[in-house]
mmCIF file of C-alpha atoms and ligand atoms in Angstrom:
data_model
loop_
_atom_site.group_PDB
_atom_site.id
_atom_site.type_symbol
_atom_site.label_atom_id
_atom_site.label_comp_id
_atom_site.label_asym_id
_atom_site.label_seq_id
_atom_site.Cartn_x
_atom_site.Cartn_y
_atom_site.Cartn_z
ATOM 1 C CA UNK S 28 7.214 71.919 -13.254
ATOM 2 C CA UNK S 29 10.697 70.718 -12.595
ATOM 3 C CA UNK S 30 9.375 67.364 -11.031
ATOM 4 C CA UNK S 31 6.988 66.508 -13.652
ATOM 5 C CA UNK S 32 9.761 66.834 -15.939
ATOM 6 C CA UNK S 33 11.962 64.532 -14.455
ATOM 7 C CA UNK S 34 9.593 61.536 -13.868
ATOM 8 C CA UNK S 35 9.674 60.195 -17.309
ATOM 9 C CA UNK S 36 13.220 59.181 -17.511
ATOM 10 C CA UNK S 37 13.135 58.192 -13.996
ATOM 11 C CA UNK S 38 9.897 56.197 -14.918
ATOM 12 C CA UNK S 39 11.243 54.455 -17.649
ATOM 13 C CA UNK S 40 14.849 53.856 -15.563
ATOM 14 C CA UNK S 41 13.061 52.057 -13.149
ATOM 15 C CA UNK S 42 10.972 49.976 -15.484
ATOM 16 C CA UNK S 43 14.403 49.337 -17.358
ATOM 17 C CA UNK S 44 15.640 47.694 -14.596
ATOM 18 C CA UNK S 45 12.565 45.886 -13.121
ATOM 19 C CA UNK S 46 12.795 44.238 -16.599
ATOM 20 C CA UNK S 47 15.948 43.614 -16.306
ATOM 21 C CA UNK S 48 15.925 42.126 -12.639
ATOM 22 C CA UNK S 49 13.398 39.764 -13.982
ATOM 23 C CA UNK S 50 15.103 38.468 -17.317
ATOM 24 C CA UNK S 51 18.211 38.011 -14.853
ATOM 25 C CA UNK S 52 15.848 36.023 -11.671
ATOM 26 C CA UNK S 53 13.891 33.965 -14.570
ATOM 27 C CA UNK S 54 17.314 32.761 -15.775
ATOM 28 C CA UNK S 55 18.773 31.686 -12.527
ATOM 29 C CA UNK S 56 15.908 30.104 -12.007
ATOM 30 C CA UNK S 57 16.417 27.981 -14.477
ATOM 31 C CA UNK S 58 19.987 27.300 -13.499
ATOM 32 C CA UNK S 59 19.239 26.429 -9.928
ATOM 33 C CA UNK S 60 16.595 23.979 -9.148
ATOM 34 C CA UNK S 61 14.518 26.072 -6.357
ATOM 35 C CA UNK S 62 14.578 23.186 -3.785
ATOM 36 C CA UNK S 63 17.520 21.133 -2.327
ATOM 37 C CA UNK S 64 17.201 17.723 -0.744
ATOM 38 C CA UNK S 65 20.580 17.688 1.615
ATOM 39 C CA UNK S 66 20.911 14.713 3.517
ATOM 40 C CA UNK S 67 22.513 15.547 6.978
ATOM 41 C CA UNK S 68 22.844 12.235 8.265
ATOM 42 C CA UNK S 69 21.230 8.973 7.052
ATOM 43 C CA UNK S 70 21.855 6.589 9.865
ATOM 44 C CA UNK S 71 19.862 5.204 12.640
ATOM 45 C CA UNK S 72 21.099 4.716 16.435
ATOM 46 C CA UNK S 73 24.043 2.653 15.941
ATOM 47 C CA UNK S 74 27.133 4.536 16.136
ATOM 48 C CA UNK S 75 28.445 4.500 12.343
ATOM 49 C CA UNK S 76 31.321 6.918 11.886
ATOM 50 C CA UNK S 77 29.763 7.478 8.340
ATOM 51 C CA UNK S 78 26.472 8.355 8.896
ATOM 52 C CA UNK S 79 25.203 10.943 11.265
ATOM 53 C CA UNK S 80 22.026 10.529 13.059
ATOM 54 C CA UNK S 81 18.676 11.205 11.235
ATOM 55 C CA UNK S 82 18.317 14.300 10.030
ATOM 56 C CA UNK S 83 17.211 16.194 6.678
ATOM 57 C CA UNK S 84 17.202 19.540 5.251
ATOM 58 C CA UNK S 85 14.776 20.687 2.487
ATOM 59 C CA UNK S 86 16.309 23.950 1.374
ATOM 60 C CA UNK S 87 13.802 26.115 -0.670
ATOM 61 C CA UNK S 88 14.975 29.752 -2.330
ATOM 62 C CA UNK S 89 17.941 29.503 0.046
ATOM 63 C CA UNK S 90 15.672 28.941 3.557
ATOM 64 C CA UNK S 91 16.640 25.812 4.772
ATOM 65 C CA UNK S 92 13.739 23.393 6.865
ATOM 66 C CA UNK S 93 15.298 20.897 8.924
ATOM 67 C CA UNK S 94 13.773 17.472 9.563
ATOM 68 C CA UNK S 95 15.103 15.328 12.507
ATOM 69 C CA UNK S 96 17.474 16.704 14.836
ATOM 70 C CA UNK S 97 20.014 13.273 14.778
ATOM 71 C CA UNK S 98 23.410 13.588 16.355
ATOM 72 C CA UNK S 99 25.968 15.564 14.501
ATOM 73 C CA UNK S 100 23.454 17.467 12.471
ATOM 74 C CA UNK S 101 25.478 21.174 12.604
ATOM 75 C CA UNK S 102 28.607 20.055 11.797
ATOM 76 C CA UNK S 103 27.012 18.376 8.585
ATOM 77 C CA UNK S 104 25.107 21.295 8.174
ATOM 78 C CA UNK S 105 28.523 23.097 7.824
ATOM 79 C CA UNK S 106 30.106 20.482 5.873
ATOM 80 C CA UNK S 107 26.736 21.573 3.109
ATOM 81 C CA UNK S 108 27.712 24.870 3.362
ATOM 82 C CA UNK S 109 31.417 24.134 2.927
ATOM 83 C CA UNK S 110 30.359 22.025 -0.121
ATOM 84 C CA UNK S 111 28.192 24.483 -1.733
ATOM 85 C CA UNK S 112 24.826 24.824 0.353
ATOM 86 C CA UNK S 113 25.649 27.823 1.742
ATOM 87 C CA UNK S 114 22.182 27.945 3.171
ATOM 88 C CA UNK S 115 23.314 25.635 5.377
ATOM 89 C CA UNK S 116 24.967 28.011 7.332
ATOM 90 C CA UNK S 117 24.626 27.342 10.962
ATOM 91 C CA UNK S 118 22.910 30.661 11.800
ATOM 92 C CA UNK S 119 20.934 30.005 9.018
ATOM 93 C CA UNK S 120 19.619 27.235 10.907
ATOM 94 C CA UNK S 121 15.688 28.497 12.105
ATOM 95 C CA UNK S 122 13.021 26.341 11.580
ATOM 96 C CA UNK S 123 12.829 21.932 12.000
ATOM 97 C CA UNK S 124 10.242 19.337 12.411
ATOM 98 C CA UNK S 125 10.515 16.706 14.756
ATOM 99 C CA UNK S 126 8.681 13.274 13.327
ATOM 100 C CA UNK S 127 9.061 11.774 16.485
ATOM 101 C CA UNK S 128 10.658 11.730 19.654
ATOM 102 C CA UNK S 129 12.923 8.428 19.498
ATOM 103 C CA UNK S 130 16.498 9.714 20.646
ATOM 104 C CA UNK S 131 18.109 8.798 17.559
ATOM 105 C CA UNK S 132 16.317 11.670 16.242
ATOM 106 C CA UNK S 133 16.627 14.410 18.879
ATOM 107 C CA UNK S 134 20.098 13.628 20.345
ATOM 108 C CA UNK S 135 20.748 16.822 17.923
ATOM 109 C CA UNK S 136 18.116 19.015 19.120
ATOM 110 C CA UNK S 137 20.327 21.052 22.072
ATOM 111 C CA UNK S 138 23.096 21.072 18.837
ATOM 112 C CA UNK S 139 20.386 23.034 17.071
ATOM 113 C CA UNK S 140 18.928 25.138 19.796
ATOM 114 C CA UNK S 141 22.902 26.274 21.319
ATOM 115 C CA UNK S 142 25.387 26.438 18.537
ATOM 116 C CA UNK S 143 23.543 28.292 15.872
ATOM 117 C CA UNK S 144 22.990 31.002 18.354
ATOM 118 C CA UNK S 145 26.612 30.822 19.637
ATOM 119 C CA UNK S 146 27.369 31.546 15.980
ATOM 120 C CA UNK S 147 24.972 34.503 16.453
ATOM 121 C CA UNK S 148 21.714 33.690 15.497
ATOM 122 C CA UNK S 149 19.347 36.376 16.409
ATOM 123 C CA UNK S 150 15.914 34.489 16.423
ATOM 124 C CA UNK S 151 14.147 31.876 18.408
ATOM 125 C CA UNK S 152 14.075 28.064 17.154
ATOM 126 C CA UNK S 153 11.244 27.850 15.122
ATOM 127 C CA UNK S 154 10.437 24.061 16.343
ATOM 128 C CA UNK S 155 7.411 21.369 14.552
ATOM 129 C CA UNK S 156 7.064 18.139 16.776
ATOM 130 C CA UNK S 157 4.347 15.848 18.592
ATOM 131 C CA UNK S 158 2.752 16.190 22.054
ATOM 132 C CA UNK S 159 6.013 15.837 24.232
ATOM 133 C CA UNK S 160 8.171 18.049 22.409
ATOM 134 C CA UNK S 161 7.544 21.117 24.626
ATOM 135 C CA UNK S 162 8.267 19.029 27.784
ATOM 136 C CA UNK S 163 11.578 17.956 26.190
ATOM 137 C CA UNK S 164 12.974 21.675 25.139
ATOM 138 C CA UNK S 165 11.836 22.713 28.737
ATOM 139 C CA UNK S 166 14.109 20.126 30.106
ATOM 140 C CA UNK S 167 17.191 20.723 27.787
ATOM 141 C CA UNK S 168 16.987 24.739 28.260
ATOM 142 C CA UNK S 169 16.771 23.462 32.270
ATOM 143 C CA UNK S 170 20.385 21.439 31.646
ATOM 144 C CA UNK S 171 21.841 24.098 29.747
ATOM 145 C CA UNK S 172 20.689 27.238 32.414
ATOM 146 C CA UNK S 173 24.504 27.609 33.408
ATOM 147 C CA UNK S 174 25.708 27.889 30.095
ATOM 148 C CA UNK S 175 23.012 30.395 28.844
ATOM 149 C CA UNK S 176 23.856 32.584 31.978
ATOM 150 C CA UNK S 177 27.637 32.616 31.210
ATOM 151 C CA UNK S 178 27.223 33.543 27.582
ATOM 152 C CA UNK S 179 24.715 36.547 27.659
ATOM 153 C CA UNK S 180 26.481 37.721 31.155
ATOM 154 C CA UNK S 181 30.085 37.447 30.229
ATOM 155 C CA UNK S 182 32.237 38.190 28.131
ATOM 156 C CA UNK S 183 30.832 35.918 25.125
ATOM 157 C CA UNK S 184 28.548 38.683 24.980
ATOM 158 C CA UNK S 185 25.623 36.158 23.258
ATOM 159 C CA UNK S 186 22.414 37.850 22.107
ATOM 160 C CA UNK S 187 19.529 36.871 24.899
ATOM 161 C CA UNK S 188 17.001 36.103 22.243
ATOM 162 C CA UNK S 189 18.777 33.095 19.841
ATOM 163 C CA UNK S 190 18.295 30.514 22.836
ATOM 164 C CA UNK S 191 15.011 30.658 22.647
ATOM 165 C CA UNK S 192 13.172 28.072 21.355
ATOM 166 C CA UNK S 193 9.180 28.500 19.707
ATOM 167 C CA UNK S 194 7.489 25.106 20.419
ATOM 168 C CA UNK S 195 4.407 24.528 17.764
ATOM 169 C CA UNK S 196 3.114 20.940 19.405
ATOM 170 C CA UNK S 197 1.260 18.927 15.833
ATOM 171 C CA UNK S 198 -1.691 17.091 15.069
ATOM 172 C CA UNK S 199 -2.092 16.006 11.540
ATOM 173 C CA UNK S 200 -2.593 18.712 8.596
ATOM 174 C CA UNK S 201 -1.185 21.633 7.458
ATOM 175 C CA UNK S 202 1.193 22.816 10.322
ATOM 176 C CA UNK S 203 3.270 24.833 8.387
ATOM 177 C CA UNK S 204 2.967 27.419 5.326
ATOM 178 C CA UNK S 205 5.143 30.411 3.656
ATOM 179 C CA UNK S 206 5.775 31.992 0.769
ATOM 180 C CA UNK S 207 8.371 28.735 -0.043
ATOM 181 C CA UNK S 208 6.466 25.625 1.191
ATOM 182 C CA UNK S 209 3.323 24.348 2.802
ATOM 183 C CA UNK S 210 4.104 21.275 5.524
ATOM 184 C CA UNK S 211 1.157 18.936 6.303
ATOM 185 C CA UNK S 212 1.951 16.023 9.211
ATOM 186 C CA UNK S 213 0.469 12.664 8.780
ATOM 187 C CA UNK S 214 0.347 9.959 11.381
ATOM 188 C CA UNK S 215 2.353 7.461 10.654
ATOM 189 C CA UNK S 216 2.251 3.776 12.408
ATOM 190 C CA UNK S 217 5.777 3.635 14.224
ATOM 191 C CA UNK S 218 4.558 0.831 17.319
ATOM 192 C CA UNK S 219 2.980 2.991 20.608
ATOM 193 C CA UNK S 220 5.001 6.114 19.102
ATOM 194 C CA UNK S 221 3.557 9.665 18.804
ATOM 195 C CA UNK S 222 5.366 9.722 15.348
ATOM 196 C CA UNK S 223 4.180 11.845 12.506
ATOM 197 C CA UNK S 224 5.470 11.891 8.555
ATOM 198 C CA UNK S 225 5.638 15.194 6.625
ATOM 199 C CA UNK S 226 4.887 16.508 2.719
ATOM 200 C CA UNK S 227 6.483 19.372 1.847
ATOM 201 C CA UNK S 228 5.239 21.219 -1.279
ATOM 202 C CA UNK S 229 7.519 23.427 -2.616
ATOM 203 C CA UNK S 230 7.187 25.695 -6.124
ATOM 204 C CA UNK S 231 9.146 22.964 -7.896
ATOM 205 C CA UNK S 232 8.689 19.533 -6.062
ATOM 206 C CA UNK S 233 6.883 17.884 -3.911
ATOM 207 C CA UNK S 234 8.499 15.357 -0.910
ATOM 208 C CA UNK S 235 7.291 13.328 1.412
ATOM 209 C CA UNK S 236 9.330 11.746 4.406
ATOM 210 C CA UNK S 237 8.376 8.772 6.029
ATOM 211 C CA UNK S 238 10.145 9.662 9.113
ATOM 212 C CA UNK S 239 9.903 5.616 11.366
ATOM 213 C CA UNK S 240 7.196 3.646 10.695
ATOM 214 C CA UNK S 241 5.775 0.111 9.543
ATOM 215 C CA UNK S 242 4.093 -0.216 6.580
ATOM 216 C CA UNK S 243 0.803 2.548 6.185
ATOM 217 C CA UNK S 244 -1.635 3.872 3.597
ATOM 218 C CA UNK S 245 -0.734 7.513 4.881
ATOM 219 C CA UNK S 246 2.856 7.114 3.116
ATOM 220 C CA UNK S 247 0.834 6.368 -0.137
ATOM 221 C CA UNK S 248 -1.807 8.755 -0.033
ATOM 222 C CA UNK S 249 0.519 11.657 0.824
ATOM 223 C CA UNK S 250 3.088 10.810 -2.053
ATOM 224 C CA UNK S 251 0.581 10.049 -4.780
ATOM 225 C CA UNK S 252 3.029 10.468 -7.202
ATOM 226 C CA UNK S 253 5.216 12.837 -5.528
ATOM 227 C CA UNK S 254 8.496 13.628 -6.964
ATOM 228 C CA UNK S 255 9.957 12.247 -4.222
ATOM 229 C CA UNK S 256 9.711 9.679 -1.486
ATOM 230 C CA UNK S 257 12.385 9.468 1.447
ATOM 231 C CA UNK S 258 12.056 6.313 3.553
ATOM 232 C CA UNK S 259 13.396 4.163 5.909
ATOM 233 C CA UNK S 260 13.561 -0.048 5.485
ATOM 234 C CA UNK S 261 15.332 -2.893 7.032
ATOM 235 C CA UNK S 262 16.396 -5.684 5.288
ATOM 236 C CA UNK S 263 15.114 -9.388 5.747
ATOM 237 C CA UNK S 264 18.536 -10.911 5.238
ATOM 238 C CA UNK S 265 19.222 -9.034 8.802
ATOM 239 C CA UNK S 266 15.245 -9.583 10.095
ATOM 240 C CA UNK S 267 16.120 -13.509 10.063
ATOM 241 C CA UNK S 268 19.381 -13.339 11.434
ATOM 242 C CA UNK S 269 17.942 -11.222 14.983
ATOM 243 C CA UNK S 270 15.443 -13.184 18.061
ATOM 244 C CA UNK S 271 11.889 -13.019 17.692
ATOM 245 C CA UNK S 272 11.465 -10.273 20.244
ATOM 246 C CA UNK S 273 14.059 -8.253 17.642
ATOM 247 C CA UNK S 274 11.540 -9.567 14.992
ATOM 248 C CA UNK S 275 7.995 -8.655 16.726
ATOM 249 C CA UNK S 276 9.635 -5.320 17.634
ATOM 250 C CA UNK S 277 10.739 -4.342 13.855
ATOM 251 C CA UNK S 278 7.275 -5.727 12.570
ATOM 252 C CA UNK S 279 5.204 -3.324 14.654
ATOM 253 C CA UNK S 280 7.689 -0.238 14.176
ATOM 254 C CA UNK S 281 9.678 -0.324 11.117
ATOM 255 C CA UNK S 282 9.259 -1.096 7.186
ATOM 256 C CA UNK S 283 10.816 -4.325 5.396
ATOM 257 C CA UNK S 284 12.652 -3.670 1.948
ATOM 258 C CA UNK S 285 9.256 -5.850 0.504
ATOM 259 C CA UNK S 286 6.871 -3.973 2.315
ATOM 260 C CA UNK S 287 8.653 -0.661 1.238
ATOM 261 C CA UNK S 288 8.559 -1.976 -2.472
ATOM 262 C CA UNK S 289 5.188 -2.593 -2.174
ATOM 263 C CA UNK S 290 4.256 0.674 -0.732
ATOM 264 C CA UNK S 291 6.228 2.654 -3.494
ATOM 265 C CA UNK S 292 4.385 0.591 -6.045
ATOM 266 C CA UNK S 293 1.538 2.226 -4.868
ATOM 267 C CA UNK S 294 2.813 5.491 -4.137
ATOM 268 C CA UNK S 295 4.788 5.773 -7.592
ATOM 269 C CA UNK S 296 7.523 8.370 -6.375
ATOM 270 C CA UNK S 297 9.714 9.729 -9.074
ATOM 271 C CA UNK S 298 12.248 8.917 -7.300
ATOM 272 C CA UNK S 299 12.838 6.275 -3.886
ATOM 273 C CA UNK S 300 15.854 7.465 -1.357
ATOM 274 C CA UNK S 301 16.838 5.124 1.285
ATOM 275 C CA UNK S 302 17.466 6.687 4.745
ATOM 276 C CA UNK S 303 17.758 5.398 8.201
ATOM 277 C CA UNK S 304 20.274 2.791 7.581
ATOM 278 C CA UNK S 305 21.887 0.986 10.368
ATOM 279 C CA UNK S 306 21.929 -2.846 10.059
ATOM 280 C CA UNK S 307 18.971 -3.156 11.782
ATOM 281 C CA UNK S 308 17.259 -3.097 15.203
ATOM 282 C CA UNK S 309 18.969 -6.245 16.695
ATOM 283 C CA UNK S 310 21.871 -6.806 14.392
ATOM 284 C CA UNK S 311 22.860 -3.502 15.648
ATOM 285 C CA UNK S 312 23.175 -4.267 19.035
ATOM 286 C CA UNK S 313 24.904 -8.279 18.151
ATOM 287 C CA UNK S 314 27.121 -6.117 15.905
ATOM 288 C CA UNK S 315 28.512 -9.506 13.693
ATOM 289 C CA UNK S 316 30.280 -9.652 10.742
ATOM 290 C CA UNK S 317 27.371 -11.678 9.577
ATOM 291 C CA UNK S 318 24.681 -9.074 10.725
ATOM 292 C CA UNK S 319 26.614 -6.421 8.752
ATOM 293 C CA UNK S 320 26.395 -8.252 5.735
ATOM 294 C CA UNK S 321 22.851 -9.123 6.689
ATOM 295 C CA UNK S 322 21.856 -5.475 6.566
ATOM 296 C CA UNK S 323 24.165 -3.433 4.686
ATOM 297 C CA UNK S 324 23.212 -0.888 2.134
ATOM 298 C CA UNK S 325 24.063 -3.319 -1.049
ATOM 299 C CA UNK S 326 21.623 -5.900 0.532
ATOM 300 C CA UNK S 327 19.022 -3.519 1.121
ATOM 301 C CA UNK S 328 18.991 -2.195 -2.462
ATOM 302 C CA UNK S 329 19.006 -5.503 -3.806
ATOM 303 C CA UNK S 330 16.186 -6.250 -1.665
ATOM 304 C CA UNK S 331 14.125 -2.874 -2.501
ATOM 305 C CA UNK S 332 14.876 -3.298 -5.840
ATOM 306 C CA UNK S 333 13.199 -6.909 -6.199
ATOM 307 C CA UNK S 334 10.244 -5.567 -4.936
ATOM 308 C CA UNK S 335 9.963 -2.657 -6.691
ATOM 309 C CA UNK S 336 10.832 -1.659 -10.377
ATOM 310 C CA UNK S 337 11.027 2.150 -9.954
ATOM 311 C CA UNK S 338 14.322 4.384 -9.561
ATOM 312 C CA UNK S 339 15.766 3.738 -6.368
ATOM 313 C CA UNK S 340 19.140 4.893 -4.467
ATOM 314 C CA UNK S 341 20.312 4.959 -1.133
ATOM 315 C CA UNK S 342 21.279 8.278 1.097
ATOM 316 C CA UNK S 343 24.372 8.901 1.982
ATOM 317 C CA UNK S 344 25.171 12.023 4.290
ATOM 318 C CA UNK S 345 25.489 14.997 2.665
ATOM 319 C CA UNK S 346 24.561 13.768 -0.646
ATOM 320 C CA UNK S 347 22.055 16.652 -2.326
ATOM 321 C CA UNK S 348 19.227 15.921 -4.379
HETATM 322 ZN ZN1 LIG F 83 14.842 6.105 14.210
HETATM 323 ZN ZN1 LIG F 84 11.867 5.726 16.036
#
């Protein structure tokens, strides 16, 4: 009798607040966009003190995904969290996609794999990346044996499950799905590379990477009007300027600022963020004042933006979007 007498209040208590709890979620909601573009480094191989190697993190309801493992990639990761992001919290730090594996964009990858978990992450690398990728985390756990057996048998006292990495090896399609964002891979034409683009479709956006690659269809059917498209481009100011073997080699593995215009013409992105910026394979490595001109970030924009008539900026690290 007692019971029964007490489960209307209680019924209507917990109603009370399950209304409550959703007036309060719905407005946040609106407040914070549900997914993050954070830009943890923007650059390309050369060695540019302001731009960290490629790497990107899409943060959804406060998960972050990582794209691109680039040099430096925690300590941006931290600088996001110091600015704001706290998702970007190195333990935080649980899930990436590889789109290829060119160093530039794995130099970062034992980063990823060792410091989270010396910050005390408790779970295995969650890790997205073409045929090759499990050969390559083999190897690094291999380098890093004596410093795994120090930690977890001295007086670090590390966890002896945060090392450990989860290889998922890709072929194109969905290769990724929660309750925040479904992935799909698509091949991308980056010379004899293994090398992969991704879509992420989130509650709120949709955004397709290009990841490196010359000019391809697959960057245009995947965006089809996504809200956003993230891709690399080389300017021809810098493409004239470098040897013909510098030329042959950027023509069958990267994207020109016209071919790029002409792809987002037919892609129509909300909006167009330049990433991977270096000068440029060969004006890199001649590393002239003329080069730098040749293929800096004002040059590429003007160059993007002649070809193409839709909103267009360029990445810098740790910009958010
Ligand atoms: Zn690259
Ligand atoms: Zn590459």
């Amino acid at each position: 009798m007692t019971t029964k007498r007490r489960k209307g209040p209680i019924l209507g208590l917990t109603l009370l607040f399950l209304f409550t709890w959703q007036v309060i979620s719905q407005a946040q909601g609106k407040a914070d966009p549900k997914t993050q573009i954070v830009f943890l480094g923007t650059g390309t191989p050369l060695p540019d003190p302001e731009r960290a190697g490629p790497s990107t993190a899409i943060v959804v309801n406060a998960t972050p995904y990582i794209v691109d493992t680039g040099t430096g990639l925690v300590r941006r990761a931290a600088a996001a969290r110091d600015k704001g992001v706290v998702a970007l919290r190195p333990v935080n730090l649980k899930i990436a996609f590889l789109t290829h594996l060119h160093s530039d964009h794995t130099l970062g990858l034992p980063d990823l794999m060792i410091t989270p978990w010396i910050m005390g992450r408790k779970e295995p690398l969650e890790l997205y990346g073409p045929a090759g990728t499990k050969n390559m985390v083999n190897h690094i756990l291999e380098a890093y044996e004596v410093d795994r057996k120090i930690r977890t048998e001295g007086l670090e006292h590390s966890n002896n499950t945060g090392w450990k990495v989860n290889v998922h090896e890709i072929k194109p399609g969905v290769v990724f799905k929660d309750a925040n964002v479904t992935v799909i891979a698509f091949a991308v034409r980056h010379g004899n590379v293994d090398a992969y683009g991704y879509r992420f479709a989130t509650p709120d956006r949709t955004i397709v990477i290009s990841g490196d690659t010359s000019p391809t269809d697959a960057i245009v059917e995947n965006c089809n009007g996504c809200d956003i498209l993230i891709s690399e481009a080389y300017t021809k100011a810098s493409f004239d300027l470098v040897s013909p073997e510098w030329q042959r080699y950027r023509l069958a593995f990267h994207t020109s600022a016209q071919e790029l215009g002409a792809m987002a013409y037919k892609a129509k992105p909300g909006l167009l963020i330049l990433y991977h910026q270096g000068t440029g394979p060969g004006c890199d490595q001649a590393g002239t004042e003329e080069c730098r001109e040749a293929g800096s970030e004002n040059q590429l924009l003007k160059e993007v933006r002649k070809a193409y008539s839709g909103k267009v900026v360029a990445g810098q690290d740790l910009d958010v979007f």
